[in-house]
Amino acid sequence: MCVALRAILAPPVPVIAALLPTGAAARDVVLPWQETVQIEHRDRTERLRRLSDQALAASPRFFEERVSRGELPATFGTDIPVLRVVFPQRVFFDTDAFEVRAEAQAVIDVVAAALRREASDTAVFIAGHTDDRGSDAYNYALSVKRADSVARALAARGVRQASVWRVGFGEAIPVVPNTSDTAMGRNRRVEFLFGRKAEAVGVWLAKQEARVCAGAGESQRAECLRAFAALPRVEAAPVRTGREARTLVTPPPSDAVPVLPTIETKNLVAVGPPVPPALVAPERIAPAPVPAPPIDRTVVTITRDEPVIIDLREKRVLVERLER
């Protein structure tokens, strides 16, 4: 860890601590996470900004996202903010490579230092993105390898307070059309997504279609959506040190021709409420009443070492439930 970073690892009292009683009374205060999730989010954002400003030559970009309670498991009962921190890929990788550059170690130190002050069920997803040079399959494979390299470097720093997942989207989610070197540079990026629950980050990742070339003209956005449509499902795999995590997608041999993932299994179930059916115009004559099917009230959540399927087309998060 660099000397500059050591000097700043004793940050001021976090926001949440400042709002709680001190002394003997503090031992009696146990707040449910739903009451502290917004405060924790502000504290997380301020901590990452401070560490980045003090230890890095160039600060990343910060974006605040929000997932509504209606999109999450019913037991959560609250909206959950998601913090998205974006670095250009040149910070981490040389061209067409996935080994983390030496200069990127300070960035990973900053993220690790921030995560050590998190709650135990905080999640961070590391997402890799590329431009459109090369095939869809090649770019997808490269983005997964890059996300995996960063996630493993982060996990190797002993970050036990948070769960770490890696996911690659290849060229499927450009923020601008790939029409110039500058534009392609914006699309080549590594994103860190932080949330109090993995379900919130997963739900946000599944709804990225609206981000694809959002400010472009109709014809340019249609071209951007071509690559998006080619990648309907991707896997976010957990990354832990000392053991291999379970995955649903077997990685091809290193010398094999890259292919886009095909994720089909009957054991996948959706996290959170089902996607509502499309609205249709009512018929002129009302049909005879049909008994409503029983409501499945099973609450599906994500466990710490569980691979997650991000279904971009259907905007759902899926996990595997094996029959016992």
PDB file of C-alpha atoms in Angstrom:
ATOM      1  CA  MET A   1       0.000   0.000   0.000  1.00  0.00           C
ATOM      2  CA  CYS A   2       1.418   3.392  -0.905  1.00  0.00           C
ATOM      3  CA  VAL A   3       2.610   5.805   1.838  1.00  0.00           C
ATOM      4  CA  ALA A   4       0.113   8.475   0.776  1.00  0.00           C
ATOM      5  CA  LEU A   5      -2.765   6.068   1.297  1.00  0.00           C
ATOM      6  CA  ARG A   6      -1.561   4.958   4.747  1.00  0.00           C
ATOM      7  CA  ALA A   7      -1.671   8.564   5.870  1.00  0.00           C
ATOM      8  CA  ILE A   8      -5.356   8.913   5.124  1.00  0.00           C
ATOM      9  CA  LEU A   9      -6.759   5.646   6.456  1.00  0.00           C
ATOM     10  CA  ALA A  10      -7.931   7.314   9.676  1.00  0.00           C
ATOM     11  CA  PRO A  11     -10.870   9.262   8.233  1.00  0.00           C
ATOM     12  CA  PRO A  12     -13.168  11.566  10.188  1.00  0.00           C
ATOM     13  CA  VAL A  13     -16.124  10.136  12.096  1.00  0.00           C
ATOM     14  CA  PRO A  14     -18.507   8.767   9.449  1.00  0.00           C
ATOM     15  CA  VAL A  15     -21.928  10.297   9.019  1.00  0.00           C
ATOM     16  CA  ILE A  16     -23.767   7.353  10.542  1.00  0.00           C
ATOM     17  CA  ALA A  17     -21.601   7.355  13.686  1.00  0.00           C
ATOM     18  CA  ALA A  18     -22.235  11.071  14.215  1.00  0.00           C
ATOM     19  CA  LEU A  19     -25.983  10.443  14.386  1.00  0.00           C
ATOM     20  CA  LEU A  20     -25.880   7.674  17.012  1.00  0.00           C
ATOM     21  CA  PRO A  21     -25.627   8.095  20.780  1.00  0.00           C
ATOM     22  CA  THR A  22     -22.298   7.567  22.487  1.00  0.00           C
ATOM     23  CA  GLY A  23     -21.250   5.977  25.758  1.00  0.00           C
ATOM     24  CA  ALA A  24     -23.376   3.421  27.573  1.00  0.00           C
ATOM     25  CA  ALA A  25     -26.511   4.314  25.617  1.00  0.00           C
ATOM     26  CA  ALA A  26     -24.838   3.319  22.347  1.00  0.00           C
ATOM     27  CA  ARG A  27     -24.836  -0.342  23.384  1.00  0.00           C
ATOM     28  CA  ASP A  28     -28.636  -0.337  23.398  1.00  0.00           C
ATOM     29  CA  VAL A  29     -29.046   1.063  19.873  1.00  0.00           C
ATOM     30  CA  VAL A  30     -29.571  -1.550  17.165  1.00  0.00           C
ATOM     31  CA  LEU A  31     -31.082  -0.030  14.060  1.00  0.00           C
ATOM     32  CA  PRO A  32     -32.408  -2.200  11.212  1.00  0.00           C
ATOM     33  CA  TRP A  33     -30.434  -1.765   8.009  1.00  0.00           C
ATOM     34  CA  GLN A  34     -33.477  -0.258   6.286  1.00  0.00           C
ATOM     35  CA  GLU A  35     -33.200   2.791   8.571  1.00  0.00           C
ATOM     36  CA  THR A  36     -29.506   3.354   7.893  1.00  0.00           C
ATOM     37  CA  VAL A  37     -29.195   2.480   4.188  1.00  0.00           C
ATOM     38  CA  GLN A  38     -29.469   6.094   2.975  1.00  0.00           C
ATOM     39  CA  ILE A  39     -26.991   7.371   5.552  1.00  0.00           C
ATOM     40  CA  GLU A  40     -24.566   4.556   4.732  1.00  0.00           C
ATOM     41  CA  HIS A  41     -24.805   5.474   1.052  1.00  0.00           C
ATOM     42  CA  ARG A  42     -23.870   9.114   1.718  1.00  0.00           C
ATOM     43  CA  ASP A  43     -21.049   8.017   3.996  1.00  0.00           C
ATOM     44  CA  ARG A  44     -19.766   5.591   1.329  1.00  0.00           C
ATOM     45  CA  THR A  45     -19.818   8.270  -1.357  1.00  0.00           C
ATOM     46  CA  GLU A  46     -18.013  10.842   0.784  1.00  0.00           C
ATOM     47  CA  ARG A  47     -15.399   8.291   1.873  1.00  0.00           C
ATOM     48  CA  LEU A  48     -14.616   7.210  -1.692  1.00  0.00           C
ATOM     49  CA  ARG A  49     -14.414  10.816  -2.893  1.00  0.00           C
ATOM     50  CA  ARG A  50     -12.057  11.752  -0.075  1.00  0.00           C
ATOM     51  CA  LEU A  51      -9.780   8.743  -0.545  1.00  0.00           C
ATOM     52  CA  SER A  52      -9.739   9.230  -4.333  1.00  0.00           C
ATOM     53  CA  ASP A  53      -8.946  12.950  -4.113  1.00  0.00           C
ATOM     54  CA  GLN A  54      -6.099  12.377  -1.672  1.00  0.00           C
ATOM     55  CA  ALA A  55      -4.474   9.268  -3.165  1.00  0.00           C
ATOM     56  CA  LEU A  56      -5.135   9.349  -6.926  1.00  0.00           C
ATOM     57  CA  ALA A  57      -3.807  11.619  -9.646  1.00  0.00           C
ATOM     58  CA  ALA A  58      -7.198  11.676 -11.383  1.00  0.00           C
ATOM     59  CA  SER A  59     -10.494  11.143  -9.578  1.00  0.00           C
ATOM     60  CA  PRO A  60     -13.164   8.888 -11.088  1.00  0.00           C
ATOM     61  CA  ARG A  61     -16.695   9.944 -11.969  1.00  0.00           C
ATOM     62  CA  PHE A  62     -19.446   9.298  -9.399  1.00  0.00           C
ATOM     63  CA  PHE A  63     -23.089   8.568 -10.243  1.00  0.00           C
ATOM     64  CA  GLU A  64     -25.964   7.915  -7.865  1.00  0.00           C
ATOM     65  CA  GLU A  65     -28.581   5.402  -8.979  1.00  0.00           C
ATOM     66  CA  ARG A  66     -31.655   4.226  -7.113  1.00  0.00           C
ATOM     67  CA  VAL A  67     -33.645   0.984  -7.111  1.00  0.00           C
ATOM     68  CA  SER A  68     -37.210   1.236  -5.845  1.00  0.00           C
ATOM     69  CA  ARG A  69     -38.617  -1.102  -3.227  1.00  0.00           C
ATOM     70  CA  GLY A  70     -41.143  -2.404  -5.748  1.00  0.00           C
ATOM     71  CA  GLU A  71     -38.309  -3.915  -7.801  1.00  0.00           C
ATOM     72  CA  LEU A  72     -36.752  -5.714  -4.820  1.00  0.00           C
ATOM     73  CA  PRO A  73     -37.730  -8.666  -2.618  1.00  0.00           C
ATOM     74  CA  ALA A  74     -40.756  -7.712  -0.546  1.00  0.00           C
ATOM     75  CA  THR A  75     -38.925  -8.314   2.735  1.00  0.00           C
ATOM     76  CA  PHE A  76     -36.575  -5.381   2.039  1.00  0.00           C
ATOM     77  CA  GLY A  77     -39.328  -2.771   2.276  1.00  0.00           C
ATOM     78  CA  THR A  78     -37.215   0.199   1.182  1.00  0.00           C
ATOM     79  CA  ASP A  79     -35.581   1.851  -1.805  1.00  0.00           C
ATOM     80  CA  ILE A  80     -31.840   1.136  -2.051  1.00  0.00           C
ATOM     81  CA  PRO A  81     -29.326   3.557  -3.591  1.00  0.00           C
ATOM     82  CA  VAL A  82     -26.524   2.239  -5.799  1.00  0.00           C
ATOM     83  CA  LEU A  83     -23.250   4.125  -6.139  1.00  0.00           C
ATOM     84  CA  ARG A  84     -21.583   3.797  -9.558  1.00  0.00           C
ATOM     85  CA  VAL A  85     -17.911   4.811  -9.745  1.00  0.00           C
ATOM     86  CA  VAL A  86     -16.449   4.903 -13.261  1.00  0.00           C
ATOM     87  CA  PHE A  87     -12.802   4.726 -14.317  1.00  0.00           C
ATOM     88  CA  PRO A  88     -11.602   4.818 -17.953  1.00  0.00           C
ATOM     89  CA  GLN A  89     -10.040   1.488 -18.950  1.00  0.00           C
ATOM     90  CA  ARG A  90      -6.634   3.080 -19.610  1.00  0.00           C
ATOM     91  CA  VAL A  91      -6.268   3.468 -15.834  1.00  0.00           C
ATOM     92  CA  PHE A  92      -6.253  -0.325 -15.480  1.00  0.00           C
ATOM     93  CA  PHE A  93      -5.162  -1.928 -18.753  1.00  0.00           C
ATOM     94  CA  ASP A  94      -2.948  -1.583 -21.767  1.00  0.00           C
ATOM     95  CA  THR A  95      -4.577  -1.928 -25.200  1.00  0.00           C
ATOM     96  CA  ASP A  96      -6.058  -5.383 -25.830  1.00  0.00           C
ATOM     97  CA  ALA A  97      -4.775  -6.676 -22.477  1.00  0.00           C
ATOM     98  CA  PHE A  98      -6.413  -7.760 -19.230  1.00  0.00           C
ATOM     99  CA  GLU A  99      -3.472  -7.747 -16.801  1.00  0.00           C
ATOM    100  CA  VAL A 100      -3.899  -4.925 -14.279  1.00  0.00           C
ATOM    101  CA  ARG A 101      -1.286  -2.194 -14.785  1.00  0.00           C
ATOM    102  CA  ALA A 102       1.019  -1.268 -11.904  1.00  0.00           C
ATOM    103  CA  GLU A 103      -0.397   2.263 -11.879  1.00  0.00           C
ATOM    104  CA  ALA A 104      -3.850   0.844 -11.122  1.00  0.00           C
ATOM    105  CA  GLN A 105      -2.818  -0.657  -7.793  1.00  0.00           C
ATOM    106  CA  ALA A 106      -3.408   2.681  -6.025  1.00  0.00           C
ATOM    107  CA  VAL A 107      -6.993   2.709  -7.320  1.00  0.00           C
ATOM    108  CA  ILE A 108      -7.618  -0.785  -5.973  1.00  0.00           C
ATOM    109  CA  ASP A 109      -6.033   0.230  -2.651  1.00  0.00           C
ATOM    110  CA  VAL A 110      -8.512   3.108  -2.398  1.00  0.00           C
ATOM    111  CA  VAL A 111     -11.525   0.871  -3.080  1.00  0.00           C
ATOM    112  CA  ALA A 112     -10.256  -1.755  -0.609  1.00  0.00           C
ATOM    113  CA  ALA A 113      -9.731   0.883   2.092  1.00  0.00           C
ATOM    114  CA  ALA A 114     -13.275   2.156   1.574  1.00  0.00           C
ATOM    115  CA  LEU A 115     -14.783  -1.347   1.681  1.00  0.00           C
ATOM    116  CA  ARG A 116     -13.130  -2.174   5.005  1.00  0.00           C
ATOM    117  CA  ARG A 117     -15.521   0.278   6.664  1.00  0.00           C
ATOM    118  CA  GLU A 118     -18.646  -1.260   5.122  1.00  0.00           C
ATOM    119  CA  ALA A 119     -21.389  -3.440   6.583  1.00  0.00           C
ATOM    120  CA  SER A 120     -21.017  -7.192   6.144  1.00  0.00           C
ATOM    121  CA  ASP A 121     -23.714  -7.553   3.482  1.00  0.00           C
ATOM    122  CA  THR A 122     -22.511  -4.737   1.239  1.00  0.00           C
ATOM    123  CA  ALA A 123     -21.968  -5.791  -2.379  1.00  0.00           C
ATOM    124  CA  VAL A 124     -19.615  -4.455  -5.030  1.00  0.00           C
ATOM    125  CA  PHE A 125     -19.936  -5.511  -8.665  1.00  0.00           C
ATOM    126  CA  ILE A 126     -17.017  -4.781 -11.007  1.00  0.00           C
ATOM    127  CA  ALA A 127     -18.258  -4.371 -14.587  1.00  0.00           C
ATOM    128  CA  GLY A 128     -16.046  -4.341 -17.666  1.00  0.00           C
ATOM    129  CA  HIS A 129     -17.016  -2.560 -20.915  1.00  0.00           C
ATOM    130  CA  THR A 130     -15.300  -2.251 -24.318  1.00  0.00           C
ATOM    131  CA  ASP A 131     -15.760  -0.310 -27.546  1.00  0.00           C
ATOM    132  CA  ASP A 132     -16.985  -1.990 -30.741  1.00  0.00           C
ATOM    133  CA  ARG A 133     -13.644  -2.767 -32.370  1.00  0.00           C
ATOM    134  CA  GLY A 134     -13.463  -6.543 -32.739  1.00  0.00           C
ATOM    135  CA  SER A 135     -16.267  -9.084 -32.709  1.00  0.00           C
ATOM    136  CA  ASP A 136     -19.087  -9.154 -30.174  1.00  0.00           C
ATOM    137  CA  ALA A 137     -17.768 -12.420 -28.737  1.00  0.00           C
ATOM    138  CA  TYR A 138     -14.152 -11.228 -28.508  1.00  0.00           C
ATOM    139  CA  ASN A 139     -15.141  -8.013 -26.765  1.00  0.00           C
ATOM    140  CA  TYR A 140     -17.371  -9.869 -24.322  1.00  0.00           C
ATOM    141  CA  ALA A 141     -14.570 -12.274 -23.392  1.00  0.00           C
ATOM    142  CA  LEU A 142     -12.101  -9.392 -22.966  1.00  0.00           C
ATOM    143  CA  SER A 143     -14.495  -7.460 -20.711  1.00  0.00           C
ATOM    144  CA  VAL A 144     -15.008 -10.515 -18.472  1.00  0.00           C
ATOM    145  CA  LYS A 145     -11.263 -11.110 -18.160  1.00  0.00           C
ATOM    146  CA  ARG A 146     -10.674  -7.464 -17.282  1.00  0.00           C
ATOM    147  CA  ALA A 147     -13.429  -7.378 -14.683  1.00  0.00           C
ATOM    148  CA  ASP A 148     -12.112 -10.631 -13.218  1.00  0.00           C
ATOM    149  CA  SER A 149      -8.552  -9.267 -12.975  1.00  0.00           C
ATOM    150  CA  VAL A 150      -9.700  -6.183 -11.061  1.00  0.00           C
ATOM    151  CA  ALA A 151     -12.070  -8.187  -8.821  1.00  0.00           C
ATOM    152  CA  ARG A 152      -9.358 -10.686  -7.893  1.00  0.00           C
ATOM    153  CA  ALA A 153      -6.881  -7.924  -7.140  1.00  0.00           C
ATOM    154  CA  LEU A 154      -9.492  -6.331  -4.867  1.00  0.00           C
ATOM    155  CA  ALA A 155     -10.399  -9.600  -3.111  1.00  0.00           C
ATOM    156  CA  ALA A 156      -6.699 -10.366  -2.575  1.00  0.00           C
ATOM    157  CA  ARG A 157      -6.475  -7.282  -0.328  1.00  0.00           C
ATOM    158  CA  GLY A 158      -8.485  -9.054   2.338  1.00  0.00           C
ATOM    159  CA  VAL A 159     -11.790  -7.278   1.849  1.00  0.00           C
ATOM    160  CA  ARG A 160     -14.024  -9.544   3.926  1.00  0.00           C
ATOM    161  CA  GLN A 161     -16.671  -6.976   4.817  1.00  0.00           C
ATOM    162  CA  ALA A 162     -18.119  -6.910   1.293  1.00  0.00           C
ATOM    163  CA  SER A 163     -19.059  -9.471  -1.327  1.00  0.00           C
ATOM    164  CA  VAL A 164     -17.351  -9.022  -4.696  1.00  0.00           C
ATOM    165  CA  TRP A 165     -18.743 -10.036  -8.088  1.00  0.00           C
ATOM    166  CA  ARG A 166     -17.315  -9.564 -11.570  1.00  0.00           C
ATOM    167  CA  VAL A 167     -19.315  -9.154 -14.769  1.00  0.00           C
ATOM    168  CA  GLY A 168     -18.501  -8.244 -18.361  1.00  0.00           C
ATOM    169  CA  PHE A 169     -20.782  -6.597 -20.915  1.00  0.00           C
ATOM    170  CA  GLY A 170     -18.405  -6.337 -23.866  1.00  0.00           C
ATOM    171  CA  GLU A 171     -19.546  -3.681 -26.345  1.00  0.00           C
ATOM    172  CA  ALA A 172     -23.240  -4.117 -25.472  1.00  0.00           C
ATOM    173  CA  ILE A 173     -23.698  -0.973 -23.363  1.00  0.00           C
ATOM    174  CA  PRO A 174     -21.954   2.008 -24.997  1.00  0.00           C
ATOM    175  CA  VAL A 175     -22.733   5.358 -23.410  1.00  0.00           C
ATOM    176  CA  VAL A 176     -22.150   7.118 -26.763  1.00  0.00           C
ATOM    177  CA  PRO A 177     -21.938   5.886 -30.381  1.00  0.00           C
ATOM    178  CA  ASN A 178     -18.482   4.516 -31.303  1.00  0.00           C
ATOM    179  CA  THR A 179     -17.917   7.164 -33.975  1.00  0.00           C
ATOM    180  CA  SER A 180     -14.543   8.599 -32.876  1.00  0.00           C
ATOM    181  CA  ASP A 181     -11.487   7.781 -30.784  1.00  0.00           C
ATOM    182  CA  THR A 182     -12.804  10.047 -28.035  1.00  0.00           C
ATOM    183  CA  ALA A 183     -16.185   8.312 -28.020  1.00  0.00           C
ATOM    184  CA  MET A 184     -14.615   4.864 -27.973  1.00  0.00           C
ATOM    185  CA  GLY A 185     -12.456   5.964 -25.053  1.00  0.00           C
ATOM    186  CA  ARG A 186     -15.603   6.802 -23.074  1.00  0.00           C
ATOM    187  CA  ASN A 187     -17.077   3.391 -23.804  1.00  0.00           C
ATOM    188  CA  ARG A 188     -13.939   1.523 -22.681  1.00  0.00           C
ATOM    189  CA  ARG A 189     -14.400   1.660 -18.930  1.00  0.00           C
ATOM    190  CA  VAL A 190     -14.402  -0.199 -15.629  1.00  0.00           C
ATOM    191  CA  GLU A 191     -17.323   0.476 -13.306  1.00  0.00           C
ATOM    192  CA  PHE A 192     -17.535  -0.247  -9.577  1.00  0.00           C
ATOM    193  CA  LEU A 193     -21.134  -0.560  -8.365  1.00  0.00           C
ATOM    194  CA  PHE A 194     -21.734  -0.465  -4.604  1.00  0.00           C
ATOM    195  CA  GLY A 195     -24.977  -1.285  -2.821  1.00  0.00           C
ATOM    196  CA  ARG A 196     -26.184  -2.353   0.619  1.00  0.00           C
ATOM    197  CA  LYS A 197     -27.672  -5.464  -0.992  1.00  0.00           C
ATOM    198  CA  ALA A 198     -26.501  -7.445  -4.020  1.00  0.00           C
ATOM    199  CA  GLU A 199     -30.098  -7.602  -5.238  1.00  0.00           C
ATOM    200  CA  ALA A 200     -30.217  -3.824  -5.728  1.00  0.00           C
ATOM    201  CA  VAL A 201     -27.034  -3.753  -7.812  1.00  0.00           C
ATOM    202  CA  GLY A 202     -28.216  -6.712  -9.883  1.00  0.00           C
ATOM    203  CA  VAL A 203     -31.596  -5.122 -10.593  1.00  0.00           C
ATOM    204  CA  TRP A 204     -29.941  -1.893 -11.729  1.00  0.00           C
ATOM    205  CA  LEU A 205     -27.519  -3.769 -14.006  1.00  0.00           C
ATOM    206  CA  ALA A 206     -30.430  -5.591 -15.637  1.00  0.00           C
ATOM    207  CA  LYS A 207     -32.132  -2.296 -16.592  1.00  0.00           C
ATOM    208  CA  GLN A 208     -29.302  -0.757 -18.620  1.00  0.00           C
ATOM    209  CA  GLU A 209     -31.024  -0.716 -22.003  1.00  0.00           C
ATOM    210  CA  ALA A 210     -32.094   2.899 -21.413  1.00  0.00           C
ATOM    211  CA  ARG A 211     -28.420   3.894 -20.974  1.00  0.00           C
ATOM    212  CA  VAL A 212     -27.352   2.610 -24.405  1.00  0.00           C
ATOM    213  CA  CYS A 213     -26.344   5.707 -26.441  1.00  0.00           C
ATOM    214  CA  ALA A 214     -29.084   7.566 -24.576  1.00  0.00           C
ATOM    215  CA  GLY A 215     -28.388  10.989 -26.108  1.00  0.00           C
ATOM    216  CA  ALA A 216     -27.818   9.815 -29.692  1.00  0.00           C
ATOM    217  CA  GLY A 217     -30.091  10.240 -32.694  1.00  0.00           C
ATOM    218  CA  GLU A 218     -32.579   7.556 -33.641  1.00  0.00           C
ATOM    219  CA  SER A 219     -30.460   5.848 -36.315  1.00  0.00           C
ATOM    220  CA  GLN A 220     -27.277   5.908 -34.225  1.00  0.00           C
ATOM    221  CA  ARG A 221     -29.047   4.514 -31.187  1.00  0.00           C
ATOM    222  CA  ALA A 222     -30.544   1.749 -33.319  1.00  0.00           C
ATOM    223  CA  GLU A 223     -27.000   0.741 -34.310  1.00  0.00           C
ATOM    224  CA  CYS A 224     -25.894   0.812 -30.671  1.00  0.00           C
ATOM    225  CA  LEU A 225     -28.804  -1.443 -29.717  1.00  0.00           C
ATOM    226  CA  ARG A 226     -27.671  -4.071 -32.232  1.00  0.00           C
ATOM    227  CA  ALA A 227     -24.800  -5.123 -29.955  1.00  0.00           C
ATOM    228  CA  PHE A 228     -27.089  -4.876 -26.929  1.00  0.00           C
ATOM    229  CA  ALA A 229     -29.543  -7.324 -28.513  1.00  0.00           C
ATOM    230  CA  ALA A 230     -26.723  -9.795 -29.198  1.00  0.00           C
ATOM    231  CA  LEU A 231     -26.005 -10.212 -25.472  1.00  0.00           C
ATOM    232  CA  PRO A 232     -29.298 -11.154 -23.785  1.00  0.00           C
ATOM    233  CA  ARG A 233     -27.850 -12.749 -20.634  1.00  0.00           C
ATOM    234  CA  VAL A 234     -24.535 -12.472 -18.801  1.00  0.00           C
ATOM    235  CA  GLU A 235     -23.215 -14.013 -15.612  1.00  0.00           C
ATOM    236  CA  ALA A 236     -21.972 -12.043 -12.619  1.00  0.00           C
ATOM    237  CA  ALA A 237     -19.680 -14.460 -10.801  1.00  0.00           C
ATOM    238  CA  PRO A 238     -18.583 -14.116  -7.174  1.00  0.00           C
ATOM    239  CA  VAL A 239     -14.857 -13.691  -6.560  1.00  0.00           C
ATOM    240  CA  ARG A 240     -13.253 -14.929  -3.340  1.00  0.00           C
ATOM    241  CA  THR A 241      -9.633 -15.523  -2.398  1.00  0.00           C
ATOM    242  CA  GLY A 242      -8.445 -19.009  -1.559  1.00  0.00           C
ATOM    243  CA  ARG A 243     -11.149 -20.912  -3.434  1.00  0.00           C
ATOM    244  CA  GLU A 244     -12.840 -21.154  -6.779  1.00  0.00           C
ATOM    245  CA  ALA A 245     -16.351 -19.729  -6.868  1.00  0.00           C
ATOM    246  CA  ARG A 246     -19.220 -21.666  -8.383  1.00  0.00           C
ATOM    247  CA  THR A 247     -20.234 -20.486 -11.852  1.00  0.00           C
ATOM    248  CA  LEU A 248     -23.034 -21.348 -14.263  1.00  0.00           C
ATOM    249  CA  VAL A 249     -20.991 -20.588 -17.389  1.00  0.00           C
ATOM    250  CA  THR A 250     -17.957 -22.776 -18.050  1.00  0.00           C
ATOM    251  CA  PRO A 251     -15.156 -20.581 -19.399  1.00  0.00           C
ATOM    252  CA  PRO A 252     -13.772 -21.780 -22.741  1.00  0.00           C
ATOM    253  CA  PRO A 253     -10.124 -22.817 -23.042  1.00  0.00           C
ATOM    254  CA  SER A 254      -7.728 -19.906 -23.448  1.00  0.00           C
ATOM    255  CA  ASP A 255      -6.918 -20.906 -27.018  1.00  0.00           C
ATOM    256  CA  ALA A 256     -10.566 -21.315 -28.083  1.00  0.00           C
ATOM    257  CA  VAL A 257     -12.388 -18.890 -30.357  1.00  0.00           C
ATOM    258  CA  PRO A 258     -14.485 -16.558 -28.132  1.00  0.00           C
ATOM    259  CA  VAL A 259     -18.240 -17.070 -28.215  1.00  0.00           C
ATOM    260  CA  LEU A 260     -21.129 -15.187 -26.652  1.00  0.00           C
ATOM    261  CA  PRO A 261     -22.580 -16.924 -23.589  1.00  0.00           C
ATOM    262  CA  THR A 262     -25.677 -19.090 -23.845  1.00  0.00           C
ATOM    263  CA  ILE A 263     -27.271 -19.386 -20.422  1.00  0.00           C
ATOM    264  CA  GLU A 264     -30.255 -21.693 -20.351  1.00  0.00           C
ATOM    265  CA  THR A 265     -31.287 -23.804 -17.379  1.00  0.00           C
ATOM    266  CA  LYS A 266     -34.667 -24.724 -15.964  1.00  0.00           C
ATOM    267  CA  ASN A 267     -33.460 -23.986 -12.436  1.00  0.00           C
ATOM    268  CA  LEU A 268     -33.178 -20.212 -12.844  1.00  0.00           C
ATOM    269  CA  VAL A 269     -35.611 -18.158 -10.753  1.00  0.00           C
ATOM    270  CA  ALA A 270     -36.089 -14.393 -10.619  1.00  0.00           C
ATOM    271  CA  VAL A 271     -35.019 -12.200  -7.714  1.00  0.00           C
ATOM    272  CA  GLY A 272     -37.718  -9.815  -6.522  1.00  0.00           C
ATOM    273  CA  PRO A 273     -41.219  -9.438  -7.962  1.00  0.00           C
ATOM    274  CA  PRO A 274     -42.060 -10.815 -11.422  1.00  0.00           C
ATOM    275  CA  VAL A 275     -42.015  -8.532 -14.437  1.00  0.00           C
ATOM    276  CA  PRO A 276     -45.582  -7.263 -14.930  1.00  0.00           C
ATOM    277  CA  PRO A 277     -47.316  -8.425 -18.122  1.00  0.00           C
ATOM    278  CA  ALA A 278     -47.703  -6.025 -21.024  1.00  0.00           C
ATOM    279  CA  LEU A 279     -50.918  -4.000 -20.944  1.00  0.00           C
ATOM    280  CA  VAL A 280     -53.499  -4.841 -23.624  1.00  0.00           C
ATOM    281  CA  ALA A 281     -56.731  -3.115 -24.569  1.00  0.00           C
ATOM    282  CA  PRO A 282     -59.790  -4.559 -22.831  1.00  0.00           C
ATOM    283  CA  GLU A 283     -62.159  -6.700 -24.863  1.00  0.00           C
ATOM    284  CA  ARG A 284     -65.677  -5.444 -25.614  1.00  0.00           C
ATOM    285  CA  ILE A 285     -67.258  -8.376 -23.795  1.00  0.00           C
ATOM    286  CA  ALA A 286     -65.770  -9.258 -20.467  1.00  0.00           C
ATOM    287  CA  PRO A 287     -64.694 -12.898 -20.299  1.00  0.00           C
ATOM    288  CA  ALA A 288     -66.059 -15.197 -17.660  1.00  0.00           C
ATOM    289  CA  PRO A 289     -64.205 -14.847 -14.366  1.00  0.00           C
ATOM    290  CA  VAL A 290     -61.287 -17.218 -13.983  1.00  0.00           C
ATOM    291  CA  PRO A 291     -59.967 -18.167 -10.557  1.00  0.00           C
ATOM    292  CA  ALA A 292     -56.683 -16.399  -9.899  1.00  0.00           C
ATOM    293  CA  PRO A 293     -53.671 -18.717  -9.665  1.00  0.00           C
ATOM    294  CA  PRO A 294     -52.073 -18.980  -6.244  1.00  0.00           C
ATOM    295  CA  ILE A 295     -49.470 -16.322  -5.577  1.00  0.00           C
ATOM    296  CA  ASP A 296     -45.952 -17.602  -5.124  1.00  0.00           C
ATOM    297  CA  ARG A 297     -44.794 -15.760  -2.016  1.00  0.00           C
ATOM    298  CA  THR A 298     -41.348 -17.351  -1.939  1.00  0.00           C
ATOM    299  CA  VAL A 299     -38.746 -14.648  -1.382  1.00  0.00           C
ATOM    300  CA  VAL A 300     -35.741 -15.205  -3.638  1.00  0.00           C
ATOM    301  CA  THR A 301     -32.547 -13.449  -2.611  1.00  0.00           C
ATOM    302  CA  ILE A 302     -28.835 -13.646  -3.455  1.00  0.00           C
ATOM    303  CA  THR A 303     -26.341 -15.398  -1.220  1.00  0.00           C
ATOM    304  CA  ARG A 304     -22.727 -14.327  -0.819  1.00  0.00           C
ATOM    305  CA  ASP A 305     -21.088 -16.985  -3.023  1.00  0.00           C
ATOM    306  CA  GLU A 306     -23.843 -17.322  -5.603  1.00  0.00           C
ATOM    307  CA  PRO A 307     -23.475 -16.606  -9.328  1.00  0.00           C
ATOM    308  CA  VAL A 308     -26.065 -14.161 -10.641  1.00  0.00           C
ATOM    309  CA  ILE A 309     -27.565 -14.014 -14.126  1.00  0.00           C
ATOM    310  CA  ILE A 310     -28.253 -10.538 -15.504  1.00  0.00           C
ATOM    311  CA  ASP A 311     -31.012 -10.805 -18.107  1.00  0.00           C
ATOM    312  CA  LEU A 312     -30.699  -7.609 -20.138  1.00  0.00           C
ATOM    313  CA  ARG A 313     -33.541  -8.373 -22.524  1.00  0.00           C
ATOM    314  CA  GLU A 314     -36.156  -9.170 -19.877  1.00  0.00           C
ATOM    315  CA  LYS A 315     -34.672  -6.774 -17.291  1.00  0.00           C
ATOM    316  CA  ARG A 316     -34.505  -9.444 -14.599  1.00  0.00           C
ATOM    317  CA  VAL A 317     -31.976 -10.829 -12.133  1.00  0.00           C
ATOM    318  CA  LEU A 318     -31.871 -14.624 -11.915  1.00  0.00           C
ATOM    319  CA  VAL A 319     -30.255 -17.114  -9.567  1.00  0.00           C
ATOM    320  CA  GLU A 320     -30.102 -20.882  -9.662  1.00  0.00           C
ATOM    321  CA  ARG A 321     -32.285 -22.871  -7.287  1.00  0.00           C
ATOM    322  CA  LEU A 322     -31.379 -26.547  -7.264  1.00  0.00           C
ATOM    323  CA  GLU A 323     -34.043 -29.120  -6.421  1.00  0.00           C
ATOM    324  CA  ARG A 324     -33.357 -30.883  -3.146  1.00  0.00           C
TER     325      ARG A 324
END
